[in-house]
Coordinates of C-alpha atoms and ligand atoms in Angstrom, one line a residue:
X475 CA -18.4 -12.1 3.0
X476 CA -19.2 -10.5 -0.6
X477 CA -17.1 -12.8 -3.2
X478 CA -16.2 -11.9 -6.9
X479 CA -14.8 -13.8 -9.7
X480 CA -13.2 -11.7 -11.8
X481 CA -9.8 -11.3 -14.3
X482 CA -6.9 -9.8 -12.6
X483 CA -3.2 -9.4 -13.6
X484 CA 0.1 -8.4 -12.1
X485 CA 1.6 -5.4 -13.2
X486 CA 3.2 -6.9 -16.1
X487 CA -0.7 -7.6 -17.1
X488 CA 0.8 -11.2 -18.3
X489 CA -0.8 -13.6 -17.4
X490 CA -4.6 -12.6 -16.8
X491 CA -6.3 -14.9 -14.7
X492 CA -9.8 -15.6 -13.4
X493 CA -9.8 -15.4 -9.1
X494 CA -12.1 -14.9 -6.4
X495 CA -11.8 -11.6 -4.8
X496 CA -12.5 -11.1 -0.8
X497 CA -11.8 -7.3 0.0
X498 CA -11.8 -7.5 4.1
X499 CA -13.1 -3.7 5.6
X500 CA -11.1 -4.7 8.7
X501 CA -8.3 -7.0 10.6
X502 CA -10.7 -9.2 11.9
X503 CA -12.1 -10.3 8.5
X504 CA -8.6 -11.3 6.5
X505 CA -8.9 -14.9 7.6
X506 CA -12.2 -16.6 6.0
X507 CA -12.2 -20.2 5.5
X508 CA -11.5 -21.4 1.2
X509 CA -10.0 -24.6 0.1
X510 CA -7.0 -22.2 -1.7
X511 CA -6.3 -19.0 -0.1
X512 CA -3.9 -15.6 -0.9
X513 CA -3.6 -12.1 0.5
X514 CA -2.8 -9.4 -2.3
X515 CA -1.6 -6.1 -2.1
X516 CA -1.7 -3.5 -4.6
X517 CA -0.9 -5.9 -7.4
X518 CA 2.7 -4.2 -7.9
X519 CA 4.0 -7.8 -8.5
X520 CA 4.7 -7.8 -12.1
X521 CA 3.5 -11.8 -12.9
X522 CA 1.5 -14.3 -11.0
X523 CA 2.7 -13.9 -7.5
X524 CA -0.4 -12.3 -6.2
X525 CA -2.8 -14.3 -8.4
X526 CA -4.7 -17.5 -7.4
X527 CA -6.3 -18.9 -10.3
X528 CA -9.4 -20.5 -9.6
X529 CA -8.7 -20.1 -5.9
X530 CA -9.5 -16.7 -3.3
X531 CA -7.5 -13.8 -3.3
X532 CA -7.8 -11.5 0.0
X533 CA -7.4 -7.5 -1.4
X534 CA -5.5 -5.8 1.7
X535 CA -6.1 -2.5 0.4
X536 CA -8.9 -1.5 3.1
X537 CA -7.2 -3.1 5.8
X538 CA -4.8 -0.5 6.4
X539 CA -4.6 1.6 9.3
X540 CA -1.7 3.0 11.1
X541 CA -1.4 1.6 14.8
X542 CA 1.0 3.1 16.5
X543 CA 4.2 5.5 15.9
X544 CA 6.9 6.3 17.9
X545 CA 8.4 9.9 17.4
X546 CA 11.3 9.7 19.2
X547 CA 12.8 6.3 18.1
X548 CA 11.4 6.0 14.5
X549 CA 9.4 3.2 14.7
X550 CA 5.7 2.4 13.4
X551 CA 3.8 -0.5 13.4
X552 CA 0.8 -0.5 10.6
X553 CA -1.8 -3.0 9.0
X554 CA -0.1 -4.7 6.4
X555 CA -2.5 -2.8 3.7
X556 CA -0.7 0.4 4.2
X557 CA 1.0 1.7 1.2
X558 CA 4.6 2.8 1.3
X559 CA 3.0 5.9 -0.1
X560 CA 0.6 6.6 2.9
X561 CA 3.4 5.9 5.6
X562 CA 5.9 8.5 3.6
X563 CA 3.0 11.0 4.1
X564 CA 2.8 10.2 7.5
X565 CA 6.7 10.0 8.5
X566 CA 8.2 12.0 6.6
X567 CA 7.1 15.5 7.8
X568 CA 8.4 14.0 11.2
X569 CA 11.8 13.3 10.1
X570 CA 11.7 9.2 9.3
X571 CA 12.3 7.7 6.2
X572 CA 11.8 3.8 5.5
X573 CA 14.9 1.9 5.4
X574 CA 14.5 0.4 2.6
X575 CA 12.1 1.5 -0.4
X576 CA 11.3 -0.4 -3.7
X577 CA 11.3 1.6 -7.0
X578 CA 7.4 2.5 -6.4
X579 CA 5.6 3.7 -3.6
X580 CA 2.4 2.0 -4.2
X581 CA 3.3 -1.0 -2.7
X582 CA 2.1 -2.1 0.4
X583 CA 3.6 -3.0 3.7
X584 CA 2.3 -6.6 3.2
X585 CA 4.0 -7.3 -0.1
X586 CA 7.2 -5.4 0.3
X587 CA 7.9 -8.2 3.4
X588 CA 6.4 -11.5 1.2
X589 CA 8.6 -9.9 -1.5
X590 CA 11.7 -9.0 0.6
X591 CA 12.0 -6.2 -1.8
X592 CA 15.2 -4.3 -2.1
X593 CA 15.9 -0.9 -3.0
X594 CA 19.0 1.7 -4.7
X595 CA 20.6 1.2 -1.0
X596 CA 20.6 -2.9 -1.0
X597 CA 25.0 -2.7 -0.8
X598 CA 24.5 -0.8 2.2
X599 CA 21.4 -1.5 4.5
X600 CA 20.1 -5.3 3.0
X601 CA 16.8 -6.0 2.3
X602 CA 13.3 -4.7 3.5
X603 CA 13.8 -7.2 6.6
X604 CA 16.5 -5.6 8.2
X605 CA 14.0 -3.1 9.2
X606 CA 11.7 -5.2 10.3
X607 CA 11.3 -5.7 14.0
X608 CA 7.9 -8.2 13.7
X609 CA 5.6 -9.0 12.4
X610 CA 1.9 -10.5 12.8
X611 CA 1.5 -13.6 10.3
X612 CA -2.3 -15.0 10.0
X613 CA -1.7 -18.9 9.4
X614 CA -4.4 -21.0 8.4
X615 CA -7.1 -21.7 10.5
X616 CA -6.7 -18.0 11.5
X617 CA -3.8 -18.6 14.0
X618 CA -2.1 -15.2 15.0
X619 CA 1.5 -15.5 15.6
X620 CA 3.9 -12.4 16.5
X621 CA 7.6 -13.7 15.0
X622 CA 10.8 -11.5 14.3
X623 CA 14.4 -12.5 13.9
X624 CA 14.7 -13.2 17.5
X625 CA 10.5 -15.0 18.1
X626 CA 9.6 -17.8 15.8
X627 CA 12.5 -16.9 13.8
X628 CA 11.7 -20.1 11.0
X629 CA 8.4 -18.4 11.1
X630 CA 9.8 -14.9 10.2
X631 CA 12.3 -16.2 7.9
X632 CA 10.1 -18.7 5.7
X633 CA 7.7 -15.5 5.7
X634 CA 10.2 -12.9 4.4
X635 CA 10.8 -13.1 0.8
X636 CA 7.8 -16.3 0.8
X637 CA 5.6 -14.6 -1.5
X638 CA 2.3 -14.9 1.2
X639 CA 2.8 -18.9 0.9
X640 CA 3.3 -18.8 4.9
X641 CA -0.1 -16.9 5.8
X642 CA -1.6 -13.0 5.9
X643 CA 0.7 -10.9 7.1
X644 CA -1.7 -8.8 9.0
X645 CA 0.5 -6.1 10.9
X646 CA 4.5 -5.0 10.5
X647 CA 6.1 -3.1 12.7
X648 CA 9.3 -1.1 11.4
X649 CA 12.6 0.6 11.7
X650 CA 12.4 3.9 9.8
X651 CA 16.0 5.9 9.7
X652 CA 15.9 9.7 10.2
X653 CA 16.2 12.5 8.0
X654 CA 17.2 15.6 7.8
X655 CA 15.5 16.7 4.6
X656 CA 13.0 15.0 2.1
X657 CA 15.9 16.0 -0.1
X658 CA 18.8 13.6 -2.3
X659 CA 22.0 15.1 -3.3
X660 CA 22.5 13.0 -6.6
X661 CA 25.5 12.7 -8.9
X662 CA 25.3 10.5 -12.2
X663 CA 28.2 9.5 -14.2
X664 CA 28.1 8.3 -18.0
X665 CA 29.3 5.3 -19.2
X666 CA 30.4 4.3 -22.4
X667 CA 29.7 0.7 -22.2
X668 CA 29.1 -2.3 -20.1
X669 CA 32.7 -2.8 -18.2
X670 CA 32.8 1.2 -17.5
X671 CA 29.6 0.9 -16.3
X672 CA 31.0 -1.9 -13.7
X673 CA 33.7 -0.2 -13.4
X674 CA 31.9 3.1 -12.0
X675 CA 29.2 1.3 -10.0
X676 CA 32.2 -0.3 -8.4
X677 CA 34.1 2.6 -7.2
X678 CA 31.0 4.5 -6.5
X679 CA 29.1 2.9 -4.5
X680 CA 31.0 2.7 -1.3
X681 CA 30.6 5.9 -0.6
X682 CA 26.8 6.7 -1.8
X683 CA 24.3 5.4 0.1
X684 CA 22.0 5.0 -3.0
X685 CA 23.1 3.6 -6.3
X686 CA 21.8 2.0 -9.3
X687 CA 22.8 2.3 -13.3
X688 CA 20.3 3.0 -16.2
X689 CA 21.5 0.6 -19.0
X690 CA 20.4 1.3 -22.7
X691 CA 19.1 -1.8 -23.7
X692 CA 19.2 -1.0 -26.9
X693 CA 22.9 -0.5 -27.5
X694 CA 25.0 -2.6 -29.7
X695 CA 28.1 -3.1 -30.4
X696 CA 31.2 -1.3 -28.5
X697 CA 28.7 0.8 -26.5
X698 CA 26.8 -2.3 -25.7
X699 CA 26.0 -2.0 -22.1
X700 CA 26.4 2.1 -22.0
X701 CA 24.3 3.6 -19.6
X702 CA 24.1 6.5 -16.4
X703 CA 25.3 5.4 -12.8
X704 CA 22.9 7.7 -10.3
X705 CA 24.7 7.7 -6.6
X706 CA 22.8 9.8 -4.0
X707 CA 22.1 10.4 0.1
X708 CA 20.1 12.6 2.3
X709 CA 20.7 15.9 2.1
X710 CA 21.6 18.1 5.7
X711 CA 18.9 20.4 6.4
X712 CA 22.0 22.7 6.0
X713 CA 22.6 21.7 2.2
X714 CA 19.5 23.4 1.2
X715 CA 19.0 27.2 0.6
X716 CA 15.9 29.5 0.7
X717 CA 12.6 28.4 1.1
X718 CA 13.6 24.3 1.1
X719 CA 15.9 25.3 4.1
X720 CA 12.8 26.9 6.3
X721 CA 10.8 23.9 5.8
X722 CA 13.2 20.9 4.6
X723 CA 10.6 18.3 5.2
X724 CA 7.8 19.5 3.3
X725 CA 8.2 19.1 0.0
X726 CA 6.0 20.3 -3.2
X727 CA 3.6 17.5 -4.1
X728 CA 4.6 15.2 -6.9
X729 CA 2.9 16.0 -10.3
X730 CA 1.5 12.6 -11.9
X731 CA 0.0 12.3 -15.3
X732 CA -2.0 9.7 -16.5
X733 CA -2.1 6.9 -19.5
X734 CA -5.4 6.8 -19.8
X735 CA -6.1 3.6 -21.7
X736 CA -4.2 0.4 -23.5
X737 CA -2.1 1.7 -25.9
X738 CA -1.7 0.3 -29.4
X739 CA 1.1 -2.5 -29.3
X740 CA 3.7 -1.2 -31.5
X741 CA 4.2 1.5 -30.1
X742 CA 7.0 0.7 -27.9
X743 CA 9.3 -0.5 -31.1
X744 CA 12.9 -0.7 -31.6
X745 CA 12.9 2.7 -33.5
X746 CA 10.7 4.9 -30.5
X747 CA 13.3 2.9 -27.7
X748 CA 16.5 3.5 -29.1
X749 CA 15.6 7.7 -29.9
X750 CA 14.6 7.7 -26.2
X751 CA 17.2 6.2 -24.7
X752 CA 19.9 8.1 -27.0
X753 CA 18.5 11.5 -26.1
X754 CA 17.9 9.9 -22.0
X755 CA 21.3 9.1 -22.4
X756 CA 22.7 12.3 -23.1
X757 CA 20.8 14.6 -21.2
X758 CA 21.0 12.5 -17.6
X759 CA 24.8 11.5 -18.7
X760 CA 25.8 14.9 -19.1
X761 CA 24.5 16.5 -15.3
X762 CA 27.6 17.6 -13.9
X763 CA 28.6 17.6 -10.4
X764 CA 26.0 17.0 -7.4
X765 CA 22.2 18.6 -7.7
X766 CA 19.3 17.9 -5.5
X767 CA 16.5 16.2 -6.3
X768 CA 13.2 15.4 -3.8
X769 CA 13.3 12.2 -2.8
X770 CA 9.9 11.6 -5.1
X771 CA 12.1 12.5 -8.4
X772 CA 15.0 10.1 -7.0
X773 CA 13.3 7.0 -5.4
X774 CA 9.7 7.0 -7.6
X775 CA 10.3 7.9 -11.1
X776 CA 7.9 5.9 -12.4
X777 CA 5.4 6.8 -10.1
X778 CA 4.8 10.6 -12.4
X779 CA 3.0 8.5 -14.8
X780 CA 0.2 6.8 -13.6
X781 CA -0.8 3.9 -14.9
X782 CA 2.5 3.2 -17.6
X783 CA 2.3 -0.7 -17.7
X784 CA -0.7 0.4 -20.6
X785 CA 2.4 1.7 -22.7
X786 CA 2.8 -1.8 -23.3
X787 CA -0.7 -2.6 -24.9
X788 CA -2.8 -5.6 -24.5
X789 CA -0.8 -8.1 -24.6
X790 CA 1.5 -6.4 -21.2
X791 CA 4.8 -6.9 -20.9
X792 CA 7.4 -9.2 -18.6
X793 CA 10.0 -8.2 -16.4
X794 CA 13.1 -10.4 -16.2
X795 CA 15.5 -9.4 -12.8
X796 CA 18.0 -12.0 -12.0
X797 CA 21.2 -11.3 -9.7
X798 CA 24.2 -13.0 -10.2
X799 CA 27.4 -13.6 -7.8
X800 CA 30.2 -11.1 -8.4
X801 CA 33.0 -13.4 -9.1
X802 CA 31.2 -13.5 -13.1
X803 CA 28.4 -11.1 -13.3
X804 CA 30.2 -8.8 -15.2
X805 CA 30.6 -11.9 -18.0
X806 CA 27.2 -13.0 -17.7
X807 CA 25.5 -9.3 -17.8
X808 CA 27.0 -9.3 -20.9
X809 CA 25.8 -12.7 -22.4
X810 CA 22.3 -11.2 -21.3
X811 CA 22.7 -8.0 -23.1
X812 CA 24.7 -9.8 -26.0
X813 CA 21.7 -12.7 -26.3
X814 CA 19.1 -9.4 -26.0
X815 CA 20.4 -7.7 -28.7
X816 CA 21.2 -10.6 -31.6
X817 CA 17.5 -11.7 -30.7
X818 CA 16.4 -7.9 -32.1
X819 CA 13.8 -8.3 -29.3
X820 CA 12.8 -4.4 -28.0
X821 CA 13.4 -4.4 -24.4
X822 CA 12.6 -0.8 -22.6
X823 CA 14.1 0.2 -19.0
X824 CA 16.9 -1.5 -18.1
X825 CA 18.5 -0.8 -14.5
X826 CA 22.0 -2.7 -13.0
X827 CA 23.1 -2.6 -9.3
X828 CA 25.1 -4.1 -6.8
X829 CA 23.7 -5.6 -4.3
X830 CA 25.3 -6.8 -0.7
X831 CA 25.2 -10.3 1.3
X832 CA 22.4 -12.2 1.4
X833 CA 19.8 -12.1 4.3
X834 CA 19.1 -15.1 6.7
X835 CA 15.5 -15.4 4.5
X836 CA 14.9 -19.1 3.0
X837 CA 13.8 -17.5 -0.5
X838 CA 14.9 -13.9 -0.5
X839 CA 16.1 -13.0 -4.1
X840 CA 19.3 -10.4 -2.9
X841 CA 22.3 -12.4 -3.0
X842 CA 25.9 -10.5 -2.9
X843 CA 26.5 -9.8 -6.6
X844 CA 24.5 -7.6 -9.5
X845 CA 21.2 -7.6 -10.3
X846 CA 20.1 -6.5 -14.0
X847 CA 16.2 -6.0 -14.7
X848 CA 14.8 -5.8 -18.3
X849 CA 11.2 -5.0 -19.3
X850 CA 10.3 -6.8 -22.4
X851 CA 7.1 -5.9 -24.2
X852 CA 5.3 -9.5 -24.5
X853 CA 5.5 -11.0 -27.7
X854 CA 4.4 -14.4 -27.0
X855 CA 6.7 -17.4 -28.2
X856 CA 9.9 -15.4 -29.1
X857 CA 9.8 -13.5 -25.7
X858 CA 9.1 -16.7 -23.9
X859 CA 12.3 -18.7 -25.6
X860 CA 14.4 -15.4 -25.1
X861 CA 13.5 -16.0 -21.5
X862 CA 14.7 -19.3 -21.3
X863 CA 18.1 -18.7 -23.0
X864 CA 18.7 -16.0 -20.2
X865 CA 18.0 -18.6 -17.2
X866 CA 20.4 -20.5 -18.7
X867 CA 23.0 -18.0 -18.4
X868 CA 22.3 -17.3 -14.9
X869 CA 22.3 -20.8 -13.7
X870 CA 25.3 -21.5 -15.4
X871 CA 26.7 -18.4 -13.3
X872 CA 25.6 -19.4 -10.1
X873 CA 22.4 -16.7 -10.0
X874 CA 18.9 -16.2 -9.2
X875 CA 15.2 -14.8 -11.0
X876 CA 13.6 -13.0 -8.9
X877 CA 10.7 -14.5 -8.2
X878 CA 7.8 -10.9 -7.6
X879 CA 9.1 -10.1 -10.9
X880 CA 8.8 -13.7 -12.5
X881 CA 6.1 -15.3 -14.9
X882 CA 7.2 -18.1 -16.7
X883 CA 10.4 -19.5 -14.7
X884 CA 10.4 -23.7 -15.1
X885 CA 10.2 -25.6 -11.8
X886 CA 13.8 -27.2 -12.3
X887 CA 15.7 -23.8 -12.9
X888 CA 13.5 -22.4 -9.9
X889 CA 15.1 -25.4 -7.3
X890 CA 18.2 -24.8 -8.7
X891 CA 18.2 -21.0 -8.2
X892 CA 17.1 -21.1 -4.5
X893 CA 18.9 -23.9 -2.6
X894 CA 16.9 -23.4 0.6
X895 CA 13.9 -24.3 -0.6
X896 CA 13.6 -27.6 0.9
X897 CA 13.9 -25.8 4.4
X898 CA 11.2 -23.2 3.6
X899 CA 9.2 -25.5 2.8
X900 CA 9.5 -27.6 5.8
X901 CA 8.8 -24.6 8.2
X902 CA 5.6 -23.7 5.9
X903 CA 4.4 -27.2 5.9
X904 CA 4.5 -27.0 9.8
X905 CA 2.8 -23.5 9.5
X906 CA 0.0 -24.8 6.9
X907 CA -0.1 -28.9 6.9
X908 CA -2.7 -28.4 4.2
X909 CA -1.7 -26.2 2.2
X910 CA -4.1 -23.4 1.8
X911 CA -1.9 -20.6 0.8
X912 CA -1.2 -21.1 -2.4
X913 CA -0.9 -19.0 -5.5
X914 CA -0.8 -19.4 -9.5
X915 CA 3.2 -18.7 -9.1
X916 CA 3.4 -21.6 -6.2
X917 CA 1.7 -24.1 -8.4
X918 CA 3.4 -23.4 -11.6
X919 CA 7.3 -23.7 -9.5
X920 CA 5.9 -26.7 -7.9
X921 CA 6.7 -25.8 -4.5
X922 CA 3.5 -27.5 -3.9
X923 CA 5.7 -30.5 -4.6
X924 CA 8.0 -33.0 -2.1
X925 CA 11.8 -30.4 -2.5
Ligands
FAD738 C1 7.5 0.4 -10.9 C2 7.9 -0.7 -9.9 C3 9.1 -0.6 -9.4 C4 9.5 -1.7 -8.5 N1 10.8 -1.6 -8.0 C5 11.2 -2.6 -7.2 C6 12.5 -2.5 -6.5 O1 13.2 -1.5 -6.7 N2 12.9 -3.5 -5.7 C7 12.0 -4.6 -5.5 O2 12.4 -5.5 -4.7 N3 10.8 -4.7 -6.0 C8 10.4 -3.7 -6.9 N4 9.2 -3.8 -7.4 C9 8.3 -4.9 -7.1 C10 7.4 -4.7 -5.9 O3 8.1 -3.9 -4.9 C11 7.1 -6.0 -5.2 O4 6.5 -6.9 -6.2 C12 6.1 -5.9 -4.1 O5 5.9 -7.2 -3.5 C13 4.7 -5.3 -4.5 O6 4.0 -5.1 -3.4 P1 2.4 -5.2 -3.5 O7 1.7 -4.6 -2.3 O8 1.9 -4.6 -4.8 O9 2.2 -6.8 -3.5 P2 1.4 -7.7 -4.5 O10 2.0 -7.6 -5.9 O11 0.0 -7.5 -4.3 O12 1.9 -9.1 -3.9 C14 3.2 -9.5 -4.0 C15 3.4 -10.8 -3.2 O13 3.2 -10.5 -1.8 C16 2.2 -11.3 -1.2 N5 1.5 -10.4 -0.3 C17 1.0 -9.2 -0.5 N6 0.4 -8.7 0.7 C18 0.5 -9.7 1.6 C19 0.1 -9.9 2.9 N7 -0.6 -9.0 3.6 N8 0.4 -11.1 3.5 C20 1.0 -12.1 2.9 N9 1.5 -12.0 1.6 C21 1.2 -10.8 1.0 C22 1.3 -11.7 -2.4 O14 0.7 -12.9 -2.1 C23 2.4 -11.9 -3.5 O15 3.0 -13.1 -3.4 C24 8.7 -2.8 -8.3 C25 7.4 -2.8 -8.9 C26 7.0 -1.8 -9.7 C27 5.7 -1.8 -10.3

């Protein structure tokens, strides 16, 4: 098989490291014997969780055809290489709509399982694994093993949310939910500040199936926490009028422009955040009533601008997304913000939501609670000990980092943040003795190490 060294990043392009790239054409060629071995997926992980420095990376991208789908009960089973954005295109002109869907559809099937990701519906449906009825994990020495919730359950657990440390995932088959229309009926509510905002997602949510909060990270003071709570659910075919009604499922493809190139550093400053944010603020707090919106516009935002992590220049950026238990995370969202803003450190999009129980995963992130995620244009030093202040105010308050976001996290506040690690790593050490899977983020947590 072809191998190339070269420098890759995560989304966050921070760090940049130097790996050994397989790209497999099929199924049969994910497993290849390598002292250190990791399967990759479209690289939507914002740090080092799908980087292997010094060590192979198998790209998934190729190995990505659909297997089989079910019609009548919703279900599909796929190579882990496809992209949420290729099974929407499939299953949605039929009626089905994942379960659960991350904040971008160019992720693939692969890493929204090693991620457990979660999505605007986490209150109400859980994490990616509750619609996953198996799924095929490649162990080393090129083992196949089918395991679900109810067949080598360890298996499936350790391998949800276990950040490809278990094997290749190498096929998922799952639950889709059905829809009426491709459409959302969304409602968004201004708040003032940070215990509105709460306040709002709290009475909210019950009833929406989706619901996350923009926060303006860039507000001080008496508005510090303001931001726009966005609550939406599937529109009935019989919600929509005119031509949308004769063909609900087909909807007008997405228009996507492009950042061509790095752009220069300072661009993203305090000043150009806080005049888009003010005018964001206004115009999406100020939507009265409910309005539809294609599920594109609601679920992928992000995705209309190809290629926006160059916004950030060279140097990338870092995501910081850490969930905390209800009991205080309205207290310790507010140390977060309160720490963000005396530090004068720009920070960009900032998004809040509540999230429901935790799954049965060893090292799923969603725990019952809020989550808050920041994007911090890299700055070195000052970003790094910003960083380090916040984990301290989420230990203290009994949360987690979430670890497809992470890129700096310290091996002690990691063991402390995820309690079941000394289990998951007892069921992978049974899966790989030797530890082959292993990745830049594994190393630098030391769960290479004795839990
Ligand atoms: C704009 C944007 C919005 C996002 N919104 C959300 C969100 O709302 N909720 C959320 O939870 N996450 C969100 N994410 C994060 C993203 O969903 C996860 O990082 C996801 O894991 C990325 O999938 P990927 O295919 O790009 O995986 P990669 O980034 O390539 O890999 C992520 C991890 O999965 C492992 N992996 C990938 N494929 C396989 C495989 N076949 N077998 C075994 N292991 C594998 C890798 O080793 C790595 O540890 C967002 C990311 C972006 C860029």
């Amino acid at each position: 098989m072809n191998t190339l060294n070269k420098d890759i990043a995560g989304w966050g392009r921070y760090p940049v490291q130097r790996c050994e790239l397989v790209r497999p054409e099929r199924h049969a060629e994910l497993w290849s014997e390598a002292p250190s071995l990791l399967a990759r997926g479209q690289g939507r992980s914002y740090g080092d969780a799908a980087l292997n420095e010094g060590g192979r990376v198998v790209l998934t991208e190729r190995v990505n055809r659909f297997l089989a789908f079910d019609r009548e009960q919703g279900i599909v089973r796929a190579e882990a290489g496809v992209t949420l954005a290729e099974l929407l295109a499939l299953t949605v002109p039929r009626g089905w709509f994942p379960l659960v869907t991350p904040g971008t559809r160019h992720v693939s099937l692969g890493g929204c399982v090693a991620a457990d990701v979660h999505g605007k519906n986490h209150h109400h449906d859980g994490a990616f694994s509750s619609s996953v009825r198996e799924l095929e994990l490649i162990t080393a020495g090129g083992r196949r093993l089918r395991c679900s919730a109810q067949e080598n359950a360890a298996a499936f657990q350790a391998t949800v949310g276990g950040m490809g440390l278990t094997g290749i995932i190498g096929e998922v088959e799952l639950q889709l939910q059905p829809i009426e229309s491709g459409y959302i009926r969304a409602r968004h509510q201004a708040a003032a500040h940070l215990e509105e905002l709460f306040r709002l997602l709290q009475e909210s949510d019950g009833d929406a199936r989706y619901s996350v909060a923009w926060v303006d990270l860039m507000s001080r003071g008496a508005a510090l926490g303001r931001g726009v709570v966005m609550n939406g659910d599937h529109a009935a075919r019989d919600e929509l009028s005119g031509g949308r009604r004769l063909t609900p499922l087909r909807l007008p493809p997405a228009r996507v422009r492009n950042i061509p190139c790095n752009m220069p550093g300072w661009l993203l400053n305090g000043l150009s955040i806080r005049a888009f944010n003010a005018q964001y603020y206004r115009r999406e707090g100020s939507r009265s009533g409910s309005f539809l919106l294609d599920y594109d516009t609601f679920f992928y935002p992000l995705d209309t601008l190809a290629n926006w992590n160059r916004l950030y220049g060279r140097r990338g950026f870092v995501q910081y997304q850490c969930v905390v238990p209800t009991a205080t995370a309205l207290e310790a969202m507010r140390q977060l913000l309160q720490r963000l803003a005396d530090s004068g450190h720009p920070a960009f999009l900032g998004v809040l939501k509540r999230m429901g129980p935790a799954g049965a995963a060893y090292l799923s992130f969603p725990m019952e609670g809020y989550t808050l995620a920041m994007d911090l244009p890299m700055k070195g030093a000052a970003t790094l000990a910003l960083l380090d202040a916040f984990d301290s105010v989420v230990l203290q308050h009994g949360g987690r980092v979430y670890l497809a976001k992470d890129a700096r996290l310290a091996p002690a506040s990691f063991r402390a943040m995820y309690p079941q690690f000394a289990e998951w790593q007892r069921v992978r050490r049974e899966l790989d003795p030797h530890g082959v899977f292993s990745s830049s983020l594994s190393r630098r947590l030391g769960m290479e190490e004795q839990a």
